[in-house]
PDB file of C-alpha atoms in Angstrom:
ATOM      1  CA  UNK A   1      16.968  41.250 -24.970  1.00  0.00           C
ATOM      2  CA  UNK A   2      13.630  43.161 -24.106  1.00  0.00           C
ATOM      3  CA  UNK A   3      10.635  41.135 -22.943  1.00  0.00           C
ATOM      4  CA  UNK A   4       9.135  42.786 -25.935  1.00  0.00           C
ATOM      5  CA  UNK A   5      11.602  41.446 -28.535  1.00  0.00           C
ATOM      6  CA  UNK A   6      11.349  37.985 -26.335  1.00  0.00           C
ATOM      7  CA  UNK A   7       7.599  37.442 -27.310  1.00  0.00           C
ATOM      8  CA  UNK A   8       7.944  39.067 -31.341  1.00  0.00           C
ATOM      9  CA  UNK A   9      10.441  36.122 -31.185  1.00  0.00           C
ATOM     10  CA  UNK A  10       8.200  33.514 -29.625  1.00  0.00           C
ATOM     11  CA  UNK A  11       5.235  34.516 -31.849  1.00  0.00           C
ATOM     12  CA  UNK A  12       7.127  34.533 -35.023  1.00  0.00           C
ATOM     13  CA  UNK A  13       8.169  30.553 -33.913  1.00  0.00           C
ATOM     14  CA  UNK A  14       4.741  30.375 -33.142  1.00  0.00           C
ATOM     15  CA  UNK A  15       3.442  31.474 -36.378  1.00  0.00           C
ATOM     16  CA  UNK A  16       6.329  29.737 -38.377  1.00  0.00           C
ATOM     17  CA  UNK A  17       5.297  26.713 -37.014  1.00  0.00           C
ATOM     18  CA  UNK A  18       1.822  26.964 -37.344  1.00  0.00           C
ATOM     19  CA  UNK A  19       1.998  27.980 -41.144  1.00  0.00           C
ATOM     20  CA  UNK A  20       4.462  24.364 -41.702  1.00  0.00           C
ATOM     21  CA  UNK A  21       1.400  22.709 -40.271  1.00  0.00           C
ATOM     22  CA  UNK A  22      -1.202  23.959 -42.028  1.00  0.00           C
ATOM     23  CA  UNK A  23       1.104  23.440 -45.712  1.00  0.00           C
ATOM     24  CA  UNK A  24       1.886  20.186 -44.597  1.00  0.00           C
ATOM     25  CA  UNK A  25      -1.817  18.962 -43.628  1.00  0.00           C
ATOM     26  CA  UNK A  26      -3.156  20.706 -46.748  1.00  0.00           C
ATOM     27  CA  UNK A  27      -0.115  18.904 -49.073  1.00  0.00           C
ATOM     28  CA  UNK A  28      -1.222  15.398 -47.232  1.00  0.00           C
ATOM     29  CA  UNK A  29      -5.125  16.492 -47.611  1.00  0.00           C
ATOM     30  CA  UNK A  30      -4.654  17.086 -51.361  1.00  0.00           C
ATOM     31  CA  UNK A  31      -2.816  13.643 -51.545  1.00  0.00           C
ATOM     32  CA  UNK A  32      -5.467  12.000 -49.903  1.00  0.00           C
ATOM     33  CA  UNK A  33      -8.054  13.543 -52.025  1.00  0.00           C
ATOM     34  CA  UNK A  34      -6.091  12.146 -55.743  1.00  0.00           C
ATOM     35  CA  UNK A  35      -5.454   8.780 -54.192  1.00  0.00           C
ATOM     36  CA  UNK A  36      -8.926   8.350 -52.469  1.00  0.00           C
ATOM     37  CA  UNK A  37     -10.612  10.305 -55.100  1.00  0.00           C
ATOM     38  CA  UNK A  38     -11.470   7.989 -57.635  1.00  0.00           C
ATOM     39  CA  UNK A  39     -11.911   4.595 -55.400  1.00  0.00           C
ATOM     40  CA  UNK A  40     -14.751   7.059 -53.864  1.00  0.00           C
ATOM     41  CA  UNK A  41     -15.601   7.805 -57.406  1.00  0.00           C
ATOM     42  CA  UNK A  42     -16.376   4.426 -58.243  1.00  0.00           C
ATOM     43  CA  UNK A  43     -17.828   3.596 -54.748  1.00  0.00           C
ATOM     44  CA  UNK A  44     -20.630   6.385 -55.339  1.00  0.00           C
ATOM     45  CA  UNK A  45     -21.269   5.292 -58.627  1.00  0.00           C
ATOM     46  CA  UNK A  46     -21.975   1.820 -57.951  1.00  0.00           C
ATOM     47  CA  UNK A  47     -24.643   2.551 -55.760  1.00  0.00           C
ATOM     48  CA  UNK A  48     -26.453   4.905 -58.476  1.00  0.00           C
ATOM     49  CA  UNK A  49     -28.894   4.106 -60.951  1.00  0.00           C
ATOM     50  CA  UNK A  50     -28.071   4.820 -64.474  1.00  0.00           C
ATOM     51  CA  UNK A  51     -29.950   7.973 -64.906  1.00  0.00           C
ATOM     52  CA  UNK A  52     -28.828   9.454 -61.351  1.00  0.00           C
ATOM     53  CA  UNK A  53     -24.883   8.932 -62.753  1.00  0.00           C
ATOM     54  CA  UNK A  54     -25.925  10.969 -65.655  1.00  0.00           C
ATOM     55  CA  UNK A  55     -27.356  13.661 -64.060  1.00  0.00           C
ATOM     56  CA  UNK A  56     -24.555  14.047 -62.098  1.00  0.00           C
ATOM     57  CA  UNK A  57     -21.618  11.642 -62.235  1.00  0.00           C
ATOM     58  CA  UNK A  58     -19.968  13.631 -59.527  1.00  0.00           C
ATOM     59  CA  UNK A  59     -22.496  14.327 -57.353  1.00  0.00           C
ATOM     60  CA  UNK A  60     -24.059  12.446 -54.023  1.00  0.00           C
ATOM     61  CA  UNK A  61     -26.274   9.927 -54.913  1.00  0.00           C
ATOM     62  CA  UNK A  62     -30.064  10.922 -54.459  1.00  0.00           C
ATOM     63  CA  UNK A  63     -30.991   7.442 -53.397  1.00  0.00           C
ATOM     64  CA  UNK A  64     -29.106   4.396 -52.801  1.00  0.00           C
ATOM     65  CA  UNK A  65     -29.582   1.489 -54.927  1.00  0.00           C
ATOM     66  CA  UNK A  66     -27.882  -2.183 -54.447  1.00  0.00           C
ATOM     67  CA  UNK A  67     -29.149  -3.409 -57.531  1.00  0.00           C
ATOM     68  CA  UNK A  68     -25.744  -3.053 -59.593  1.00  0.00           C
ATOM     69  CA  UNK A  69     -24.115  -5.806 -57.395  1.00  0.00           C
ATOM     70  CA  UNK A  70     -27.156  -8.136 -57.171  1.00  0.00           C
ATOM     71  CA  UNK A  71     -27.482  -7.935 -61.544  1.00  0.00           C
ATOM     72  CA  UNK A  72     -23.120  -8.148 -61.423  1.00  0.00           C
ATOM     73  CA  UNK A  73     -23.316 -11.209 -59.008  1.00  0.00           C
ATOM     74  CA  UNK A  74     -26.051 -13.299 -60.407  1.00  0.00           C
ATOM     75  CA  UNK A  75     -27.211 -12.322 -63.560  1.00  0.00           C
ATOM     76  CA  UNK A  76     -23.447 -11.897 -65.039  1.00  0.00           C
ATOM     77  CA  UNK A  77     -21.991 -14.743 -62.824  1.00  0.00           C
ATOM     78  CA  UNK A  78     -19.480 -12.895 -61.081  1.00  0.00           C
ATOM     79  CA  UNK A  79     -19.620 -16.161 -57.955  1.00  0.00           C
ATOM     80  CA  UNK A  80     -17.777 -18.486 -60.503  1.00  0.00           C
ATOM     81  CA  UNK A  81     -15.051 -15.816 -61.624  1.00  0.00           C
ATOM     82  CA  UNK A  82     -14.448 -15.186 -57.751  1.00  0.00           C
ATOM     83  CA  UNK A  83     -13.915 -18.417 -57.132  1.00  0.00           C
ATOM     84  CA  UNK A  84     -11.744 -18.822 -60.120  1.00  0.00           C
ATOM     85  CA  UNK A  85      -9.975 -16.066 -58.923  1.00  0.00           C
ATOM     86  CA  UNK A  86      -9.180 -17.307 -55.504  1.00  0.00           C
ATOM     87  CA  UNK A  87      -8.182 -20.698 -56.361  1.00  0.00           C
ATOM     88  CA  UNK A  88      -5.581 -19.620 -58.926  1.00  0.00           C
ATOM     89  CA  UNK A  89      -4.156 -17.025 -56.500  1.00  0.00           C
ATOM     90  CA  UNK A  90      -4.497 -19.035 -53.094  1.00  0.00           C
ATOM     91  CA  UNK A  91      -3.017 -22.379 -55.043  1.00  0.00           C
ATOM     92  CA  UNK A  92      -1.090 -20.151 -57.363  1.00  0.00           C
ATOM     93  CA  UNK A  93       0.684 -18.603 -54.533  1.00  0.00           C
ATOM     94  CA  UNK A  94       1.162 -21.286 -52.127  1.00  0.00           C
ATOM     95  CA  UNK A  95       3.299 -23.733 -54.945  1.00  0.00           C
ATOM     96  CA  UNK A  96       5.666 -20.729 -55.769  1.00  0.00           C
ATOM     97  CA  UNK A  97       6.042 -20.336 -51.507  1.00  0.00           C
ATOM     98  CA  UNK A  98       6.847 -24.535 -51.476  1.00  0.00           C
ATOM     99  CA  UNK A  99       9.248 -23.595 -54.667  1.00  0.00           C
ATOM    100  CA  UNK A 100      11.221 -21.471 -53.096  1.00  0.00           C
ATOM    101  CA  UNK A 101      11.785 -22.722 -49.551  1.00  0.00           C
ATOM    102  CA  UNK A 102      14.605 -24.873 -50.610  1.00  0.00           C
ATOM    103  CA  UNK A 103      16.350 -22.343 -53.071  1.00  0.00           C
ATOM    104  CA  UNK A 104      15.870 -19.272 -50.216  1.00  0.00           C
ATOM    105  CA  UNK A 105      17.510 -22.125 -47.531  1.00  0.00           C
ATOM    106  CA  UNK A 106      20.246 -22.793 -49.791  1.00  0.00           C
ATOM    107  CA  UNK A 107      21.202 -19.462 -51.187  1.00  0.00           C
ATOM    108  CA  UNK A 108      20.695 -17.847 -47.269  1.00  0.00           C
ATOM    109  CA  UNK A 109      22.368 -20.539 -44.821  1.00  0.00           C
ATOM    110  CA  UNK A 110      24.782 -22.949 -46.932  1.00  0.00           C
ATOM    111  CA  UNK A 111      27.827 -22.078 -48.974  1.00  0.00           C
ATOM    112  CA  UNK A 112      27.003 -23.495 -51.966  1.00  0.00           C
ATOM    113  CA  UNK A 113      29.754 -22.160 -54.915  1.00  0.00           C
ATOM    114  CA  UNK A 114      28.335 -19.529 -57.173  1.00  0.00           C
ATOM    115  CA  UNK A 115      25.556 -18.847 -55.271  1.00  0.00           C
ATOM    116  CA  UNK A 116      25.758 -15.178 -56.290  1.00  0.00           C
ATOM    117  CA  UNK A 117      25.229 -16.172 -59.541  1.00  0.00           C
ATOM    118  CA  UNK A 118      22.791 -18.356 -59.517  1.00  0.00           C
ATOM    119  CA  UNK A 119      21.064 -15.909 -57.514  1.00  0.00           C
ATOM    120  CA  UNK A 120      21.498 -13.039 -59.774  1.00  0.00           C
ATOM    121  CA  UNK A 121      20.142 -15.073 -62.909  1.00  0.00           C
ATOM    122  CA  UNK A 122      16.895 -16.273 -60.416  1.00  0.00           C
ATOM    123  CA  UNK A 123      16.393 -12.523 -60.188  1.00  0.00           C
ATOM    124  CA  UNK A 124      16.163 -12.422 -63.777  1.00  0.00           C
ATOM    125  CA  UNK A 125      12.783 -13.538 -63.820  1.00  0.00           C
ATOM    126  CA  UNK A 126      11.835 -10.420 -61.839  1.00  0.00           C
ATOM    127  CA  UNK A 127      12.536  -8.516 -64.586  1.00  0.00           C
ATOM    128  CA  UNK A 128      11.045 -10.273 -67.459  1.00  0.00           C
ATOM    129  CA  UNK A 129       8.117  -8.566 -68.717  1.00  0.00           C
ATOM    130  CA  UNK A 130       4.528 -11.115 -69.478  1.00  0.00           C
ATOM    131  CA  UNK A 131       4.535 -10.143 -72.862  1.00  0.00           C
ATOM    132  CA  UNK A 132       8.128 -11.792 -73.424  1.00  0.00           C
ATOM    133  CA  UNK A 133       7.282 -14.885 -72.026  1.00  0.00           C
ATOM    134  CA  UNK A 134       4.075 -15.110 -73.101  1.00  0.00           C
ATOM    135  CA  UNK A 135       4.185 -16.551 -76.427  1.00  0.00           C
ATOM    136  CA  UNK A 136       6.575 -19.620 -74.875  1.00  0.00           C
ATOM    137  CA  UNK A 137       4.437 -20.235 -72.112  1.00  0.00           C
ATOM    138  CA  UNK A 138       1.375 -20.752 -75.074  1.00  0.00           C
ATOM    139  CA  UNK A 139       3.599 -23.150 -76.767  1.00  0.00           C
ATOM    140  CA  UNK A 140       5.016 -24.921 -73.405  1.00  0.00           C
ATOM    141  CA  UNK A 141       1.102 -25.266 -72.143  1.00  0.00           C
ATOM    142  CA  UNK A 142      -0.298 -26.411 -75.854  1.00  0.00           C
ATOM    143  CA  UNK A 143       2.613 -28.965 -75.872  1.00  0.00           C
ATOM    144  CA  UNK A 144       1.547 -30.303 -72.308  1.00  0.00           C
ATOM    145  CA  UNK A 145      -2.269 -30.353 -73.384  1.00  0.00           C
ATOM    146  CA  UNK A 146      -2.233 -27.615 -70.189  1.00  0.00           C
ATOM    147  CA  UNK A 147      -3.546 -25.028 -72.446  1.00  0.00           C
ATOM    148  CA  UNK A 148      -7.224 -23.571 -71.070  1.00  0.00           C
ATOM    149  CA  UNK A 149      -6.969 -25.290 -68.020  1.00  0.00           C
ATOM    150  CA  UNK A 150      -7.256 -23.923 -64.807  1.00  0.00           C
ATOM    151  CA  UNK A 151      -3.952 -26.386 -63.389  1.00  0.00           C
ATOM    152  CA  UNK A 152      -1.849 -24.630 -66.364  1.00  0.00           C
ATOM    153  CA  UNK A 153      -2.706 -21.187 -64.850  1.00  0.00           C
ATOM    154  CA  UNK A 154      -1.532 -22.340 -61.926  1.00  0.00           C
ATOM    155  CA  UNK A 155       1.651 -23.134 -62.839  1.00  0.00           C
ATOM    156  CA  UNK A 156       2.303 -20.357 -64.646  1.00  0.00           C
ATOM    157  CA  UNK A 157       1.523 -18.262 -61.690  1.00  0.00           C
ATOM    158  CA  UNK A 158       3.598 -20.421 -59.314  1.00  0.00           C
ATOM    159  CA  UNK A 159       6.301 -20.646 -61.558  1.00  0.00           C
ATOM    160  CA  UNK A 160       6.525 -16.625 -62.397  1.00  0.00           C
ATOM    161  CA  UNK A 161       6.151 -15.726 -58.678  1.00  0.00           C
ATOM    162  CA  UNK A 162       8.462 -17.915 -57.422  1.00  0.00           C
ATOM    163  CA  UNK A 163      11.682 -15.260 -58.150  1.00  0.00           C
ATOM    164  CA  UNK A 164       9.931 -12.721 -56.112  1.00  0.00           C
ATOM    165  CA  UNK A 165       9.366 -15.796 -53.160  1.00  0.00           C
ATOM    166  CA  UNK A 166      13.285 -16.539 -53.181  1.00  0.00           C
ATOM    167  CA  UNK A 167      13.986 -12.850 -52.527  1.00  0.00           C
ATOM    168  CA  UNK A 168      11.692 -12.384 -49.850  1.00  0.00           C
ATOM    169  CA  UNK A 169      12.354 -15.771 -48.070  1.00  0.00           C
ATOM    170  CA  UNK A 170      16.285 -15.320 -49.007  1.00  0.00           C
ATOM    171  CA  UNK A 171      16.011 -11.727 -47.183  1.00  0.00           C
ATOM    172  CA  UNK A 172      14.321 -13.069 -44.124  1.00  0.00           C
ATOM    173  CA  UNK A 173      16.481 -16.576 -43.460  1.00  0.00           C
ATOM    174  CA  UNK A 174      19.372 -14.495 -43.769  1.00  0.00           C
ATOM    175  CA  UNK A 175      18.248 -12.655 -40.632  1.00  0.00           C
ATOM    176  CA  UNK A 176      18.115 -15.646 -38.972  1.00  0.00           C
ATOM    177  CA  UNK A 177      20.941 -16.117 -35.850  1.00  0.00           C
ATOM    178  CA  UNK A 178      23.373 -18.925 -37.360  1.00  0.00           C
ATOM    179  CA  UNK A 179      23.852 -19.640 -33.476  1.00  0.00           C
ATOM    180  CA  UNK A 180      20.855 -21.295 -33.468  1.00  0.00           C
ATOM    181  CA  UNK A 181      21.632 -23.529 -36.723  1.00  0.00           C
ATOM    182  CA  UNK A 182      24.679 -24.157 -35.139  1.00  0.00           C
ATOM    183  CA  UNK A 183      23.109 -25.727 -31.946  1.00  0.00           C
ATOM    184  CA  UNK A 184      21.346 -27.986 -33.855  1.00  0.00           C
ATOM    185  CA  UNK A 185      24.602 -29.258 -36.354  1.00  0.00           C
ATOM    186  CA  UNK A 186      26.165 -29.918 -32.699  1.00  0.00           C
ATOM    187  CA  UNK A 187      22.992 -31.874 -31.856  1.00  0.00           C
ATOM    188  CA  UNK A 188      23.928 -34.227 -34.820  1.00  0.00           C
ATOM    189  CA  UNK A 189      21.482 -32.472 -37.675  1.00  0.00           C
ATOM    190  CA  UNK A 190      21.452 -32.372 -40.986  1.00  0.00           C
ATOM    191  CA  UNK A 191      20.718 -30.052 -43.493  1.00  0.00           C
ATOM    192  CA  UNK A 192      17.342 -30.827 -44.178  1.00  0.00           C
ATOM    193  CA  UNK A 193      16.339 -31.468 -40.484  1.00  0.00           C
ATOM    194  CA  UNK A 194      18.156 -28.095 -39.574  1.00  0.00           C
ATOM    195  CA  UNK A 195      15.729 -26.474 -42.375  1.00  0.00           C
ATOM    196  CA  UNK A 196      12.704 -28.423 -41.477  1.00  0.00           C
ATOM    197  CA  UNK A 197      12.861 -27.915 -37.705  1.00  0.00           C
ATOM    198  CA  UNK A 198      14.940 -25.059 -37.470  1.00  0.00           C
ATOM    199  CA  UNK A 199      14.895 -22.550 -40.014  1.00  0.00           C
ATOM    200  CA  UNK A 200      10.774 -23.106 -41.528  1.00  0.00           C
ATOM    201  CA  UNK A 201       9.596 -22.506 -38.470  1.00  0.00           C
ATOM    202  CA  UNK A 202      11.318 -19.071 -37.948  1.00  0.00           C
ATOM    203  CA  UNK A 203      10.481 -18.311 -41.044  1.00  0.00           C
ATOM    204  CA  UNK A 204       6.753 -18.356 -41.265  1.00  0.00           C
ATOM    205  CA  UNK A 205       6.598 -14.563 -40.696  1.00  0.00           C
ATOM    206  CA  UNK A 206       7.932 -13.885 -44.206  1.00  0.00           C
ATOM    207  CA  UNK A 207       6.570 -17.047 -45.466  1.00  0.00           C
ATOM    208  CA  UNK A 208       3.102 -15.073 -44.529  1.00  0.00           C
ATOM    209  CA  UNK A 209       4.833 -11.789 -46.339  1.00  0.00           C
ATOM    210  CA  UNK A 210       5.464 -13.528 -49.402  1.00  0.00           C
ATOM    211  CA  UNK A 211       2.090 -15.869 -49.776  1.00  0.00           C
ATOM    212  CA  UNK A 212      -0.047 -12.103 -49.810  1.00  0.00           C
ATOM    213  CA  UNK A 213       1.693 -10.399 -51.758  1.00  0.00           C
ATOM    214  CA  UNK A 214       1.999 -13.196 -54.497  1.00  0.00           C
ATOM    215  CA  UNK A 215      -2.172 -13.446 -53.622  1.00  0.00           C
ATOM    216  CA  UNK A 216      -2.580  -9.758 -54.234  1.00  0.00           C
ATOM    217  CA  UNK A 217      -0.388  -9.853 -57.685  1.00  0.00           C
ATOM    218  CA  UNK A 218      -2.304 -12.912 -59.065  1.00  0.00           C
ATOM    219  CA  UNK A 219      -5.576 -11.737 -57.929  1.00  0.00           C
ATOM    220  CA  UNK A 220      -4.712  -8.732 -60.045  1.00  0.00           C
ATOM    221  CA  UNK A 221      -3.232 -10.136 -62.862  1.00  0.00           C
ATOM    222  CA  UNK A 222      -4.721  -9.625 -66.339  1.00  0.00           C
ATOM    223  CA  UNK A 223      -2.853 -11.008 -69.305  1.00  0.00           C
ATOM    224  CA  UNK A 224      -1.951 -14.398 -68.741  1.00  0.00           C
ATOM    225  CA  UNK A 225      -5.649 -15.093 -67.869  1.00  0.00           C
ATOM    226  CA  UNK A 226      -6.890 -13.246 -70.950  1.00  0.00           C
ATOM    227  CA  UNK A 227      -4.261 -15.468 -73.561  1.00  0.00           C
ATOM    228  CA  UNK A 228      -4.069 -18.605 -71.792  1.00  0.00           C
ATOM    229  CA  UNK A 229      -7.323 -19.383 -71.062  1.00  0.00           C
ATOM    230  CA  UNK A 230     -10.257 -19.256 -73.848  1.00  0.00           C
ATOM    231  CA  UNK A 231     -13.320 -21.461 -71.809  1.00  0.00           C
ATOM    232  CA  UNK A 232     -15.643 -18.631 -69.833  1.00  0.00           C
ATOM    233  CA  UNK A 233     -15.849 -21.555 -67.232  1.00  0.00           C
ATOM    234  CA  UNK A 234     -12.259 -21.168 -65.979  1.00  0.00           C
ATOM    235  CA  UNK A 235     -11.659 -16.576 -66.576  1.00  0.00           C
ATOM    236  CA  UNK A 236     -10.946 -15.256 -63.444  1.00  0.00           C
ATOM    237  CA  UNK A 237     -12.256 -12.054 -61.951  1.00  0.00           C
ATOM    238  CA  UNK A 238     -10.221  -9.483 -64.074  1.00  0.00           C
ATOM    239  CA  UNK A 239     -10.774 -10.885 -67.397  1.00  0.00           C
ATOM    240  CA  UNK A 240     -14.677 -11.596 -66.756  1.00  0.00           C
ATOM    241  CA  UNK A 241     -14.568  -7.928 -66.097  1.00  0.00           C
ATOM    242  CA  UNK A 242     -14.442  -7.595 -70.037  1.00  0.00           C
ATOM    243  CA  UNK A 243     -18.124  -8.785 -70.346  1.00  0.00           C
ATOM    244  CA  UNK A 244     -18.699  -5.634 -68.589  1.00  0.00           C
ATOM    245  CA  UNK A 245     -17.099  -3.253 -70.997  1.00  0.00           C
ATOM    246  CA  UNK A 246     -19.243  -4.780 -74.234  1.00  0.00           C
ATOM    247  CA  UNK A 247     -21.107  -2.882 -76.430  1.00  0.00           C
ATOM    248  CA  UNK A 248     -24.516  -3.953 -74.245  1.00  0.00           C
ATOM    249  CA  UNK A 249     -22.873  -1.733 -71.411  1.00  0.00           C
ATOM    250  CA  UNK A 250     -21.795   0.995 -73.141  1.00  0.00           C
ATOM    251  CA  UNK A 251     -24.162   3.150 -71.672  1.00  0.00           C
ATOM    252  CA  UNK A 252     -24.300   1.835 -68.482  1.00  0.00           C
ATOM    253  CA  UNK A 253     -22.110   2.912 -65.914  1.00  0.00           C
ATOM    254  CA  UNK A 254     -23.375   1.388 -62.549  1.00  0.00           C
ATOM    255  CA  UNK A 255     -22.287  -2.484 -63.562  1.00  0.00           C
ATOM    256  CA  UNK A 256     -18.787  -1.806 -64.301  1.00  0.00           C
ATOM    257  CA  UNK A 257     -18.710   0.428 -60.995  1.00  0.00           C
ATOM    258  CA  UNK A 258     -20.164  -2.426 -59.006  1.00  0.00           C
ATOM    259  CA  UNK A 259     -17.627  -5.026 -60.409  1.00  0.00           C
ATOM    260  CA  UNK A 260     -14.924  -3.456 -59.999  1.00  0.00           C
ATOM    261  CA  UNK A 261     -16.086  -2.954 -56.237  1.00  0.00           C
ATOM    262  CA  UNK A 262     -16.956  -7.025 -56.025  1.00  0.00           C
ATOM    263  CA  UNK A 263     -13.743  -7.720 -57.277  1.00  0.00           C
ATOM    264  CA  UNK A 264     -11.685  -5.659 -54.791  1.00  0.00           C
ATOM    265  CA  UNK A 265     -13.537  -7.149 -51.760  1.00  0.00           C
ATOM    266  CA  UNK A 266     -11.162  -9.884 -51.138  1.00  0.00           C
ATOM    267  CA  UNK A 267      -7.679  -7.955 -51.633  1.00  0.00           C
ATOM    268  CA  UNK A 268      -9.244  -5.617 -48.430  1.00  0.00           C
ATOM    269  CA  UNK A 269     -10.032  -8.321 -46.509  1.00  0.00           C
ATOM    270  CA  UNK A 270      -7.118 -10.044 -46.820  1.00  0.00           C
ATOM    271  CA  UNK A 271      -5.197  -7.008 -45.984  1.00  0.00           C
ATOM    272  CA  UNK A 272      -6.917  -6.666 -42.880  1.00  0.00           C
ATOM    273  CA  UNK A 273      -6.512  -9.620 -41.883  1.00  0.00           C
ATOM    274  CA  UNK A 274      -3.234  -9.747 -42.703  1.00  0.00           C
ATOM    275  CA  UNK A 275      -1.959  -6.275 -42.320  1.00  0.00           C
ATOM    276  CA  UNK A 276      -0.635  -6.807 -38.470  1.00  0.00           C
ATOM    277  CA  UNK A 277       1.216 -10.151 -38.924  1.00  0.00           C
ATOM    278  CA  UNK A 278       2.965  -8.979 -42.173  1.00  0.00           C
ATOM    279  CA  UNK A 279       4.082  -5.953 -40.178  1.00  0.00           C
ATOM    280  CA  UNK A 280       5.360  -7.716 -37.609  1.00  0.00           C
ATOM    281  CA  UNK A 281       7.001 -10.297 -40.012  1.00  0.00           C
ATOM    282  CA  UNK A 282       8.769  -6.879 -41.493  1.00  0.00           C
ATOM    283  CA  UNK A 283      10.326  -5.673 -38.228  1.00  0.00           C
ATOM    284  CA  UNK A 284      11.516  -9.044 -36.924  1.00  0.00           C
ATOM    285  CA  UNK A 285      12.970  -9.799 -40.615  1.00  0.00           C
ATOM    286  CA  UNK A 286      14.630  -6.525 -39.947  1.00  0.00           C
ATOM    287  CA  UNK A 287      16.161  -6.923 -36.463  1.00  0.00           C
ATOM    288  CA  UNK A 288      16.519 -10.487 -36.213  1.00  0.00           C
ATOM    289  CA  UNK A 289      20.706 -11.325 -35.975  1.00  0.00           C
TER     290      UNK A 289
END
């Protein structure tokens, strides 16, 4: 082959390649842009007066304004709803963790018959939409004078998040070497001291795995909040949102904007904070065994 038909070759790869690039980075760009698009959206608009949004709701911001979060956090009491909000999903998700620890041992390391099954009709619960259960959870609460309280919110939470908690803890013991386990039955163990001393410890990685993501799905959670509760005092975050969206508010765009920001503050941080120990907790659930 000619040196001449050598570099038409080598520029065609050359070209091939760079036009796979340049689709590829403009596909990802135009991802970025519908998934970032509207947090930015609301980001900008929080920071606008009124009349600036309606002169351009899409537009840059002619001057910045923090008053939006200062009238959302005092003069609509968004630091009670916050709080609210993090004790029913930091209590909330640390009883459905202690719930399943002893299920997720015993369906993962002991041979306990029909563990399939039970295990299978656990998972049930993972499929069970809130609006199905809703209407017995009202009646269980009411009959246990738990009804618009924040303790009966907590329950509910631990008790509907605790499926997900078996699966994730169930997952990661089952990674765990048995040889280990074994050591300790040959050191004279039992089952609960080879779970206390053994097994919990290993298992903090996805014990951290399952506590945020139950956090992030109570934090967010609308409906049970909204039916269960009916005292302003004890609304978290989500459904004190709906004082936002009243008739007084219609017009004004800023406030709902802001709250919306407030309430998302924690779920970041918490992902930050989080974000390298959960990924580790992943890959050694993954290789472990």
């Amino acid at each position: 082959m000619s040196d001449a038909a050598l570099d038409f070759a080598d520029s065609r790869r050359a070209l091939l390649g760079f036009t796979g690039r340049l689709v590829g980075f403009t596909l990802l760009a135009t991802l970025m842009f519908i998934w970032l698009g509207p947090v930015l959206l609301v980001v900008l608009t929080s920071v606008k007066s009124n009349n600036d949004f309606l002169a351009g709701p899409f537009a840059l911001p002619t001057h910045l304004t923090f008053e939006p979060y200062l009238k959302v956090w005092f003069a609509l009491g968004f630091g009670p709803l916050m709080a609210n909000s993090f004790l029913y999903a930091t209590a909330g998700s640390a009883l459905a963790v202690i719930l399943a620890l002893v299920p997720a041992f015993t369906l993962s390391r002991l041979d306990v018959p029909g563990k399939k099954v039970i295990f299978g009709i656990i998972l049930t619960g993972l499929m069970l939409p809130q609006q199905t259960v809703i209407i017995p959870l009202y009646d269980t609460l009411r009959s246990l004078n738990l009804l618009d309280t924040r303790l009966g919110l907590i329950v509910v939470h631990a008790a509907y998040g605790m499926p997900a908690q078996i699966l994730i803890l169930r997952g990661f013991m089952t990674t765990i070497p048995r040889d280990i386990e074994k050591a300790a039955y040959l050191e004279g163990a039992s089952d609960l001291q080879v779970f206390w001393r053994v097994i919990l410890p290993l298992s903090i990685p996805g014990i951290l795995v399952g506590f945020t993501l139950n956090f992030i799905a109570i934090w967010k959670e609308f409906v049970f909040g909204l039916v269960l509760l009916n005292s302003e005092a004890n609304f978290p975050v989500t459904v004190g949102m709906l004082k936002l969206n009243s008739d007084r508010y219609m017009s004004v765009f800023n406030l709902p904007a802001a709250g919306l920001v407030i309430a998302q503050i924690p779920i970041v941080i918490l992902f930050i904070l989080t974000y390298r120990r959960i990924s580790e907790g992943n890959f050694a659930g993954a290789t472990k065994g």
